[in-house]
Tab-separated table of C-alpha atoms in Angstrom:
chain	number	residue	atom	x	y	z
A	30	MET	CA	19.032	4.857	8.563
A	31	LYS	CA	15.474	4.108	7.370
A	32	ALA	CA	16.447	4.902	3.804
A	33	ARG	CA	19.435	2.570	3.975
A	34	PHE	CA	17.274	-0.197	5.460
A	35	LEU	CA	14.722	0.115	2.661
A	36	LEU	CA	17.417	0.004	-0.019
A	37	ILE	CA	18.924	-3.110	1.556
A	38	SER	CA	15.460	-4.709	1.669
A	39	LEU	CA	14.935	-4.011	-2.019
A	40	ALA	CA	18.339	-5.476	-2.875
A	41	LEU	CA	17.691	-8.625	-0.840
A	42	ALA	CA	14.263	-9.012	-2.410
A	43	THR	CA	15.837	-8.949	-5.869
A	44	ALA	CA	18.592	-11.392	-4.886
A	45	ILE	CA	16.278	-14.028	-3.424
A	46	TYR	CA	13.355	-13.551	-5.793
A	47	ALA	CA	14.107	-16.628	-7.897
A	48	GLN	CA	14.504	-18.816	-4.814
A	49	ASP	CA	11.310	-17.532	-3.156
A	50	ASN	CA	9.354	-17.873	-6.386
A	51	THR	CA	9.885	-21.658	-6.375
A	52	LYS	CA	8.750	-22.038	-2.763
A	53	SER	CA	5.304	-23.615	-2.459
A	54	SER	CA	4.859	-24.385	1.280
A	55	PHE	CA	4.072	-21.476	3.587
A	56	SER	CA	3.145	-20.920	7.187
A	57	LEU	CA	1.067	-17.828	7.902
A	58	ILE	CA	4.141	-15.821	8.938
A	59	GLU	CA	6.050	-16.990	5.861
A	60	ALA	CA	3.129	-16.071	3.609
A	61	GLN	CA	3.021	-12.568	5.091
A	62	ALA	CA	6.792	-12.168	4.751
A	63	TYR	CA	6.628	-13.308	1.124
A	64	ALA	CA	3.841	-10.809	0.427
A	65	ILE	CA	5.922	-7.974	1.916
A	66	GLU	CA	8.602	-8.660	-0.699
A	67	HIS	CA	6.411	-9.393	-3.708
A	68	HIS	CA	3.020	-7.687	-3.425
A	69	LEU	CA	2.698	-5.068	-6.160
A	70	ASN	CA	1.044	-2.526	-3.858
A	71	ILE	CA	4.114	-2.585	-1.619
A	72	GLN	CA	6.424	-2.360	-4.617
A	73	ASN	CA	4.449	0.672	-5.806
A	74	ALA	CA	4.735	2.248	-2.354
A	75	LYS	CA	8.508	1.745	-2.482
A	76	LEU	CA	8.612	3.272	-5.956
A	77	GLU	CA	6.754	6.308	-4.629
A	78	TRP	CA	9.358	6.565	-1.889
A	79	GLU	CA	12.135	6.385	-4.481
A	80	GLU	CA	10.340	9.082	-6.460
A	81	SER	CA	10.163	11.291	-3.364
A	82	LYS	CA	13.958	10.900	-2.950
A	83	LYS	CA	14.447	12.206	-6.471
A	84	ARG	CA	12.142	15.105	-5.648
A	85	VAL	CA	14.380	16.023	-2.713
A	86	GLN	CA	17.395	15.865	-5.022
A	87	GLU	CA	15.573	18.022	-7.564
A	88	THR	CA	14.746	20.647	-4.933
A	89	THR	CA	18.301	20.578	-3.558
A	90	ALA	CA	19.697	21.189	-7.044
A	91	ILE	CA	17.939	24.568	-7.173
A	92	GLY	CA	20.385	25.893	-4.581
A	93	LEU	CA	23.466	24.558	-6.361
A	94	PRO	CA	25.417	26.441	-9.062
A	95	GLN	CA	23.760	26.473	-12.471
A	96	ILE	CA	26.139	26.744	-15.461
A	97	ASN	CA	24.951	27.323	-19.012
A	98	ALA	CA	26.835	27.626	-22.277
A	99	SER	CA	25.482	29.149	-25.478
A	100	ALA	CA	26.662	29.760	-29.031
A	101	ASP	CA	25.030	31.956	-31.612
A	102	TYR	CA	25.784	32.971	-35.217
A	103	LYS	CA	23.804	35.387	-37.385
A	104	TYR	CA	24.377	36.583	-40.939
A	105	TYR	CA	22.412	39.751	-41.631
A	106	THR	CA	21.340	39.841	-45.269
A	107	GLU	CA	20.156	43.335	-44.441
A	108	ILE	CA	21.924	45.202	-41.683
A	109	PRO	CA	19.451	46.801	-39.235
A	110	ILE	CA	18.871	50.566	-39.678
A	111	THR	CA	19.109	52.859	-36.675
A	112	ALA	CA	17.799	56.407	-36.560
A	113	VAL	CA	20.224	58.933	-34.998
A	114	ASP	CA	19.654	62.575	-34.098
A	115	ALA	CA	21.039	64.626	-37.019
A	116	THR	CA	22.655	67.177	-34.727
A	117	VAL	CA	25.218	64.564	-33.749
A	118	PHE	CA	26.770	64.953	-37.174
A	119	ASP	CA	25.592	68.490	-38.029
A	120	PRO	CA	25.033	70.909	-35.133
A	121	THR	CA	23.138	73.209	-37.484
A	122	ALA	CA	20.614	70.583	-38.444
A	123	PRO	CA	17.001	71.386	-37.537
A	124	ALA	CA	15.787	70.071	-34.153
A	125	GLY	CA	14.110	66.727	-34.381
A	126	GLU	CA	15.697	65.734	-37.663
A	127	THR	CA	17.157	62.206	-37.789
A	128	VAL	CA	19.667	60.406	-39.924
A	129	ALA	CA	19.206	56.694	-40.886
A	130	LEU	CA	22.398	54.701	-40.520
A	131	GLU	CA	23.407	51.063	-40.750
A	132	PHE	CA	24.977	49.925	-37.501
A	133	GLY	CA	26.686	46.557	-37.410
A	134	VAL	CA	28.161	44.107	-39.844
A	135	ASN	CA	26.792	41.147	-41.759
A	136	ASN	CA	28.468	38.520	-39.584
A	137	ASN	CA	27.807	38.240	-35.827
A	138	GLY	CA	29.135	35.376	-33.701
A	139	LEU	CA	28.676	34.862	-29.952
A	140	LEU	CA	30.081	32.366	-27.433
A	141	ASN	CA	28.911	32.726	-23.857
A	142	LEU	CA	29.379	30.901	-20.531
A	143	THR	CA	27.156	31.908	-17.607
A	144	ALA	CA	27.180	30.713	-13.992
A	145	ASN	CA	24.338	31.510	-11.549
A	146	GLN	CA	24.277	30.841	-7.819
A	147	LEU	CA	21.294	31.296	-5.553
A	148	LEU	CA	22.430	33.071	-2.384
A	149	PHE	CA	19.159	33.368	-0.527
A	150	ASP	CA	15.581	32.345	-1.214
A	151	GLY	CA	13.186	31.708	1.644
A	152	THR	CA	10.888	29.559	-0.500
A	153	PHE	CA	13.843	27.336	-1.462
A	154	ILE	CA	14.862	26.743	2.159
A	155	VAL	CA	11.327	25.866	3.234
A	156	GLY	CA	10.725	23.890	0.043
A	157	LEU	CA	13.740	21.710	0.799
A	158	GLN	CA	12.312	20.932	4.252
A	159	ALA	CA	8.911	20.182	2.695
A	160	ALA	CA	10.453	17.795	0.168
A	161	SER	CA	12.224	15.924	2.972
A	162	THR	CA	8.959	15.727	4.942
A	163	TYR	CA	7.175	14.448	1.837
A	164	LYS	CA	9.773	11.660	1.625
A	165	GLN	CA	9.045	10.783	5.254
A	166	LEU	CA	5.335	10.579	4.403
A	167	LYS	CA	6.103	8.092	1.637
A	168	GLU	CA	8.184	5.995	4.062
A	169	GLN	CA	5.161	5.808	6.325
A	170	GLY	CA	3.072	4.923	3.276
A	171	ILE	CA	5.226	1.817	2.820
A	172	ARG	CA	4.578	0.828	6.423
A	173	LEU	CA	0.815	1.375	6.050
A	174	THR	CA	0.698	-0.715	2.882
A	175	GLU	CA	2.647	-3.511	4.590
A	176	ILE	CA	0.088	-3.566	7.427
A	177	GLN	CA	-2.796	-3.709	4.965
A	178	VAL	CA	-1.161	-6.510	2.978
A	179	LYS	CA	-0.396	-8.562	6.104
A	180	ASN	CA	-4.007	-8.233	7.204
A	181	LEU	CA	-5.315	-9.291	3.784
A	182	VAL	CA	-2.935	-12.264	3.636
A	183	ALA	CA	-3.982	-13.398	7.117
A	184	LYS	CA	-7.683	-13.308	6.260
A	185	SER	CA	-7.128	-15.020	2.907
A	186	TYR	CA	-5.023	-17.685	4.650
A	187	TYR	CA	-7.876	-18.275	7.132
A	188	ASN	CA	-10.390	-18.520	4.270
A	189	VAL	CA	-8.392	-21.324	2.679
A	190	LEU	CA	-8.094	-23.184	5.978
A	191	ILE	CA	-11.794	-22.966	6.783
A	192	ALA	CA	-12.708	-24.090	3.270
A	193	GLU	CA	-10.365	-27.077	3.560
A	194	SER	CA	-11.658	-27.927	7.043
A	195	THR	CA	-15.239	-27.753	5.799
A	196	SER	CA	-14.331	-29.982	2.854
A	197	LYS	CA	-12.811	-32.510	5.234
A	198	ILE	CA	-15.991	-32.549	7.316
A	199	TYR	CA	-18.112	-33.064	4.195
A	200	ALA	CA	-15.787	-35.826	2.978
A	201	GLU	CA	-16.064	-37.653	6.300
A	202	ASN	CA	-19.820	-37.259	6.181
A	203	VAL	CA	-20.023	-38.661	2.646
A	204	GLU	CA	-17.896	-41.617	3.699
A	205	LYS	CA	-20.130	-42.322	6.694
A	206	LEU	CA	-23.292	-41.997	4.626
A	207	GLU	CA	-21.906	-44.343	1.950
A	208	THR	CA	-21.071	-46.928	4.634
A	209	GLN	CA	-24.487	-46.507	6.198
A	210	LEU	CA	-26.238	-46.789	2.832
A	211	SER	CA	-24.305	-49.982	2.024
A	212	GLU	CA	-25.368	-51.513	5.353
A	213	MET	CA	-29.003	-50.493	4.799
A	214	GLU	CA	-29.041	-51.983	1.307
A	215	GLU	CA	-27.841	-55.302	2.725
A	216	MET	CA	-30.514	-55.128	5.424
A	217	PHE	CA	-33.139	-54.335	2.752
A	218	LYS	CA	-32.103	-57.385	0.740
A	219	VAL	CA	-32.823	-59.662	3.710
A	220	GLY	CA	-36.070	-57.898	4.556
A	221	LEU	CA	-34.887	-56.053	7.647
A	222	MET	CA	-35.229	-52.558	6.135
A	223	GLU	CA	-37.937	-50.796	4.156
A	224	GLU	CA	-37.102	-49.460	0.683
A	225	ILE	CA	-38.243	-45.932	1.546
A	226	GLU	CA	-35.530	-45.652	4.208
A	227	VAL	CA	-32.898	-46.686	1.663
A	228	ASP	CA	-34.230	-44.136	-0.841
A	229	GLN	CA	-34.280	-41.419	1.793
A	230	LEU	CA	-30.654	-42.019	2.711
A	231	SER	CA	-29.704	-42.061	-0.987
A	232	LEU	CA	-31.145	-38.558	-1.356
A	233	ILE	CA	-29.219	-37.374	1.700
A	234	LEU	CA	-25.997	-38.877	0.300
A	235	SER	CA	-26.564	-37.185	-3.071
A	236	ASP	CA	-26.995	-33.814	-1.360
A	237	ALA	CA	-23.856	-34.377	0.745
A	238	ILE	CA	-21.802	-35.159	-2.377
A	239	LYS	CA	-23.044	-31.969	-4.029
A	240	ARG	CA	-22.039	-29.908	-0.964
A	241	LYS	CA	-18.571	-31.483	-1.063
A	242	GLN	CA	-18.150	-30.580	-4.739
A	243	THR	CA	-19.264	-26.991	-4.117
A	244	ILE	CA	-16.814	-26.421	-1.262
A	245	ASP	CA	-13.992	-27.977	-3.326
A	246	ARG	CA	-14.588	-25.368	-6.030
A	247	GLN	CA	-14.513	-22.671	-3.347
A	248	ILE	CA	-11.171	-24.016	-2.142
A	249	ALA	CA	-9.647	-23.513	-5.606
A	250	VAL	CA	-10.832	-19.887	-5.682
A	251	SER	CA	-9.574	-19.321	-2.126
A	252	TYR	CA	-6.106	-20.545	-3.094
A	253	GLN	CA	-6.097	-18.220	-6.104
A	254	LEU	CA	-7.050	-15.269	-3.891
A	255	LEU	CA	-4.319	-16.093	-1.377
A	256	ASN	CA	-1.730	-16.375	-4.166
A	257	PHE	CA	-2.857	-12.981	-5.450
A	258	GLN	CA	-2.595	-11.364	-2.012
A	259	MET	CA	0.911	-12.842	-1.635
A	260	GLY	CA	2.021	-11.465	-4.999
A	261	ARG	CA	2.300	-14.879	-6.676
A	262	GLU	CA	0.829	-16.265	-9.876
A	263	ILE	CA	-2.780	-17.060	-8.987
A	264	ASP	CA	-2.520	-20.667	-10.223
A	265	ALA	CA	0.880	-21.358	-8.623
A	266	ASN	CA	1.147	-24.467	-6.471
A	267	LEU	CA	0.530	-23.552	-2.822
A	268	GLU	CA	0.582	-25.626	0.347
A	269	LEU	CA	-0.297	-24.254	3.797
A	270	THR	CA	1.656	-25.653	6.722
A	271	ASP	CA	-0.466	-24.060	9.472
A	272	ASP	CA	-3.995	-24.997	10.500
A	273	LEU	CA	-6.645	-22.926	12.293
A	274	LYS	CA	-6.132	-24.546	15.690
A	275	SER	CA	-2.312	-24.266	15.643
A	276	ILE	CA	-2.570	-20.576	14.734
A	277	TYR	CA	-5.058	-20.048	17.538
A	278	ASN	CA	-2.755	-21.805	20.009
A	279	SER	CA	0.324	-19.844	18.883
A	280	TYR	CA	-0.551	-16.383	20.193
A	281	ASP	CA	-0.959	-14.916	23.669
A	282	GLU	CA	-4.678	-14.384	24.072
A	283	SER	CA	-4.474	-12.569	27.407
A	284	ALA	CA	-1.893	-10.121	26.033
A	285	LEU	CA	-4.118	-9.447	23.042
A	286	LEU	CA	-7.127	-8.705	25.224
A	287	SER	CA	-5.176	-6.478	27.594
A	288	SER	CA	-3.296	-4.490	24.924
A	289	GLU	CA	-3.988	-0.772	24.891
A	290	LEU	CA	-3.655	1.696	22.072
A	291	THR	CA	-0.728	4.109	21.968
A	292	VAL	CA	-2.202	6.665	19.609
A	293	ASP	CA	1.005	8.448	18.632
A	294	ARG	CA	2.529	5.103	17.554
A	295	HIS	CA	-0.350	4.179	15.264
A	296	ILE	CA	0.629	4.464	11.613
A	297	ASP	CA	-2.569	6.305	10.614
A	298	PHE	CA	-1.972	8.915	13.311
A	299	GLN	CA	1.716	9.240	12.423
A	300	MET	CA	0.836	9.887	8.791
A	301	LEU	CA	-1.632	12.613	9.796
A	302	GLU	CA	1.063	14.205	11.960
A	303	THR	CA	3.438	14.185	8.993
A	304	GLN	CA	0.732	15.711	6.799
A	305	GLU	CA	0.257	18.393	9.457
A	306	LYS	CA	3.982	19.128	9.457
A	307	LEU	CA	4.000	19.249	5.661
A	308	GLN	CA	1.062	21.664	5.602
A	309	MET	CA	2.799	23.958	8.103
A	310	LEU	CA	5.855	24.033	5.829
A	311	LEU	CA	3.698	24.898	2.827
A	312	ILE	CA	2.273	27.830	4.785
A	313	ARG	CA	5.787	28.946	5.687
A	314	LYS	CA	6.771	28.652	2.030
A	315	ASP	CA	3.968	31.022	1.002
A	316	GLN	CA	4.960	33.415	3.775
A	317	ALA	CA	8.630	33.234	2.727
A	318	SER	CA	7.720	34.294	-0.798
A	319	ARG	CA	7.479	37.857	0.580
A	320	LEU	CA	11.192	37.839	1.419
A	321	PRO	CA	13.838	39.032	-1.040
A	322	THR	CA	15.571	36.616	-3.383
A	323	ILE	CA	19.304	37.124	-3.817
A	324	GLY	CA	21.427	35.576	-6.532
A	325	ALA	CA	24.895	36.004	-8.008
A	326	ALA	CA	25.970	35.591	-11.616
A	327	TYR	CA	29.175	35.429	-13.611
A	328	SER	CA	29.350	35.595	-17.403
A	329	LEU	CA	32.236	35.180	-19.823
A	330	GLY	CA	31.621	35.807	-23.527
A	331	TYR	CA	33.341	36.232	-26.880
A	332	ASN	CA	32.020	38.144	-29.912
A	333	SER	CA	33.174	37.908	-33.516
A	334	PHE	CA	32.132	40.050	-36.482
A	335	VAL	CA	33.595	38.136	-39.426
A	336	SER	CA	32.563	34.959	-41.195
A	337	PRO	CA	33.304	31.700	-39.341
A	338	LEU	CA	35.190	30.582	-42.466
A	339	GLU	CA	37.683	33.418	-42.116
A	340	ASN	CA	40.370	33.942	-39.493
A	341	ASN	CA	38.183	35.095	-36.667
A	342	LEU	CA	39.112	37.829	-34.263
A	343	TRP	CA	37.184	37.363	-31.017
A	344	TYR	CA	36.434	40.142	-28.553
A	345	ARG	CA	36.175	39.091	-24.933
A	346	ASN	CA	33.654	40.355	-22.368
A	347	GLN	CA	32.764	39.295	-18.841
A	348	TYR	CA	30.826	40.465	-15.828
A	349	ILE	CA	30.078	39.590	-12.211
A	350	GLY	CA	26.698	40.618	-10.862
A	351	VAL	CA	24.315	40.363	-7.936
A	352	ASN	CA	20.566	40.338	-8.323
A	353	ILE	CA	18.076	41.182	-5.590
A	354	SER	CA	14.346	40.942	-6.158
A	355	MET	CA	11.511	41.417	-3.713
A	356	PRO	CA	7.755	41.536	-4.211
A	357	ILE	CA	6.274	44.877	-3.213
A	358	PHE	CA	2.593	44.513	-3.996
A	359	THR	CA	0.753	41.325	-5.023
A	360	SER	CA	-2.778	42.500	-4.191
A	361	THR	CA	-4.268	39.857	-1.865
A	362	MET	CA	-2.943	36.833	-3.768
A	363	ASN	CA	-0.227	35.847	-1.292
A	364	SER	CA	-2.275	36.462	1.821
A	365	SER	CA	-5.152	34.431	0.316
A	366	LYS	CA	-2.799	31.487	-0.298
A	367	VAL	CA	-1.557	31.685	3.306
A	368	GLN	CA	-5.130	31.752	4.641
A	369	GLN	CA	-6.080	28.762	2.486
A	370	GLY	CA	-3.098	26.887	3.886
A	371	LYS	CA	-4.143	27.680	7.455
A	372	ILE	CA	-7.672	26.456	6.777
A	373	ALA	CA	-6.257	23.192	5.404
A	374	LEU	CA	-4.072	22.923	8.529
A	375	ASP	CA	-7.125	23.310	10.772
A	376	ARG	CA	-8.841	20.500	8.874
A	377	ILE	CA	-5.868	18.207	9.451
A	378	LYS	CA	-5.904	19.013	13.177
A	379	ASN	CA	-9.618	18.213	13.306
A	380	ASN	CA	-8.986	14.952	11.444
A	381	LYS	CA	-6.371	14.002	14.064
A	382	SER	CA	-8.966	14.366	16.817
A	383	ILE	CA	-11.521	12.422	14.781
A	384	LEU	CA	-8.986	9.670	14.039
A	385	GLU	CA	-8.044	9.302	17.704
A	386	ASP	CA	-11.698	8.736	18.643
A	387	ASN	CA	-12.255	6.438	15.663
A	388	LEU	CA	-9.253	4.296	16.611
A	389	LYS	CA	-10.557	3.899	20.158
A	390	ILE	CA	-13.992	2.923	18.845
A	391	GLU	CA	-12.470	0.543	16.299
A	392	ILE	CA	-10.489	-1.197	19.039
A	393	ALA	CA	-13.524	-1.427	21.302
A	394	VAL	CA	-15.619	-2.945	18.498
A	395	ALA	CA	-12.849	-5.357	17.444
A	396	ARG	CA	-12.232	-6.441	21.027
A	397	ALA	CA	-15.950	-6.995	21.664
A	398	LYS	CA	-16.164	-8.982	18.429
A	399	TYR	CA	-13.196	-11.093	19.508
A	400	ILE	CA	-14.671	-11.799	22.962
A	401	ASP	CA	-18.011	-12.788	21.404
A	402	ALA	CA	-16.199	-15.073	18.956
A	403	LEU	CA	-14.225	-16.606	21.828
A	404	ASP	CA	-17.371	-17.322	23.838
A	405	GLN	CA	-19.031	-18.854	20.780
A	406	PHE	CA	-15.972	-21.017	20.121
A	407	LYS	CA	-15.962	-22.405	23.654
A	408	THR	CA	-19.655	-23.188	23.345
A	409	GLU	CA	-19.249	-24.932	19.995
A	410	GLU	CA	-16.268	-26.877	21.333
A	411	LYS	CA	-18.502	-28.382	24.025
A	412	ASN	CA	-21.322	-28.939	21.529
A	413	LEU	CA	-18.946	-30.773	19.203
A	414	LEU	CA	-18.039	-33.322	21.865
A	415	LEU	CA	-21.678	-33.714	22.843
A	416	SER	CA	-22.967	-34.142	19.266
A	417	GLN	CA	-20.263	-36.720	18.534
A	418	LYS	CA	-21.275	-38.626	21.646
A	419	ILE	CA	-24.943	-38.576	20.582
A	420	PHE	CA	-24.073	-39.769	17.079
A	421	ASP	CA	-21.898	-42.647	18.359
A	422	ILE	CA	-24.604	-43.805	20.779
A	423	THR	CA	-27.292	-43.627	18.068
A	424	ARG	CA	-25.128	-45.637	15.662
A	425	THR	CA	-24.603	-48.317	18.321
A	426	LYS	CA	-28.336	-48.465	19.065
A	427	GLN	CA	-29.102	-48.847	15.349
A	428	LYS	CA	-26.733	-51.789	15.034
A	429	ASN	CA	-28.566	-53.407	17.965
A	430	GLY	CA	-31.962	-52.698	16.410
A	431	LEU	CA	-32.884	-50.043	18.970
A	432	ALA	CA	-32.787	-47.000	16.645
A	433	SER	CA	-34.059	-46.338	13.140
A	434	SER	CA	-31.998	-45.145	10.193
A	435	LEU	CA	-33.844	-41.844	10.385
A	436	GLU	CA	-32.590	-41.295	13.927
A	437	VAL	CA	-29.054	-42.048	12.791
A	438	THR	CA	-29.423	-39.609	9.886
A	439	VAL	CA	-30.742	-36.899	12.198
A	440	SER	CA	-27.898	-37.348	14.676
A	441	ASN	CA	-25.373	-37.449	11.799
A	442	ASN	CA	-26.709	-34.211	10.339
A	443	GLN	CA	-26.629	-32.648	13.784
A	444	TYR	CA	-23.009	-33.694	14.239
A	445	LEU	CA	-22.150	-32.336	10.786
A	446	GLU	CA	-23.823	-29.005	11.554
A	447	VAL	CA	-22.009	-28.651	14.881
A	448	GLN	CA	-18.672	-29.456	13.215
A	449	GLY	CA	-19.315	-26.669	10.715
A	450	ARG	CA	-20.238	-24.234	13.477
A	451	TYR	CA	-17.098	-25.203	15.386
A	452	ILE	CA	-14.850	-24.498	12.391
A	453	GLN	CA	-16.697	-21.257	11.692
A	454	ALA	CA	-16.324	-20.200	15.327
A	455	LEU	CA	-12.595	-20.870	15.189
A	456	TYR	CA	-12.328	-18.862	11.984
A	457	SER	CA	-14.312	-16.011	13.572
A	458	ILE	CA	-11.785	-15.821	16.418
A	459	LEU	CA	-8.851	-15.530	14.013
A	460	ASP	CA	-10.668	-13.083	11.767
A	461	ALA	CA	-11.518	-10.937	14.802
A	462	LYS	CA	-7.889	-11.210	15.956
A	463	ALA	CA	-6.689	-9.936	12.577
A	464	SER	CA	-9.007	-6.934	12.860
A	465	LEU	CA	-7.945	-6.285	16.451
A	466	ASP	CA	-4.235	-6.535	15.556
A	467	LYS	CA	-4.741	-4.023	12.752
A	468	ALA	CA	-6.625	-1.653	15.078
A	469	LEU	CA	-3.890	-1.951	17.724
A	470	ASN	CA	-1.150	-1.470	15.109
A	471	ASN	CA	0.355	-4.843	16.059
A	472	TYR	CA	1.488	-5.799	12.561
């Protein structure tokens, strides 16, 4: 059923590729779904799975009938000489005396058809099971790669959103500073403002414009990285339909914090279990090599002893046979291979225990990171409202002559800094969520 599902997925991916390739607007879920179909790492994982299927077919073919045909023609320019005991022709000949005779003819033709069938081979039976298990491992490899790609797409998507949000903050700040500078220049012209205050604000505006240009260049790189993680051309047009806050509001936070790990459902643990099963089969294969191998054969042949250009007379021959072979003594080679396999199996079992503890620690760290990010976000959310209130009050006081331009600049910079911290805190929550989802195997 899994195999059929994967084949259908590949077929659908091919059918809708052209349509998907023209799509330029993506939500986070759509971006992840697109990446599942187009990311080259996933395509490679599927190719490995296809390769493992062919390996199963190759192993299965060993147990099926093998039929071979052969043809051979020889012209002996010198017929081989055979030495024969002389007493065969002359009973009175001295003991040990031989006679050299030519046996055979110049022309020798052979046509042969041979069929072989494996009847029993313990290594073949176990090898077939191992090949099937190897295919299962590659199926799980597809799933693991999909999880990794989804996680990378999510984080790249967040990077674009935070860069755009930061750019928006800087743009608003530049606009406010330009308005403020224009007002101060008018006040300077009528003698209500000192020149040094105008110059100071000009420097602040110049620095703000430079920051805006820098973050805009970062946005372009972030879009290229997201396109790459999605499996698109890096310079393809891309529009994101989600924003950080809508993504944050879309998931169940309490469910995320209360989720517990089911170890045997985690893809990393499942792959180790499959590797353990595969290693056990390899051990059984080495042990089965001590068993006898039984095969059957049938051969039909024709021989001719005249030139192919003449009217040939063919002589028919055929046989049916059974072959049994069994190793008797291989020194310590086989037992050493079995012991090596058991040592490797013990390592895999140890790695399962290590992985289980590591997954629990990873979840604990990711959950703690998420809770810290959540607390920081709530704090910055309050600070954002407070800093905006301070800035608005300071601006009003300046217009009424109760606050200097320096006080307005300080409150503006404070508001800008808090806005940046707020966006960063929101990003930290989503980044921590992505890590926690991956640890919990939620993808």
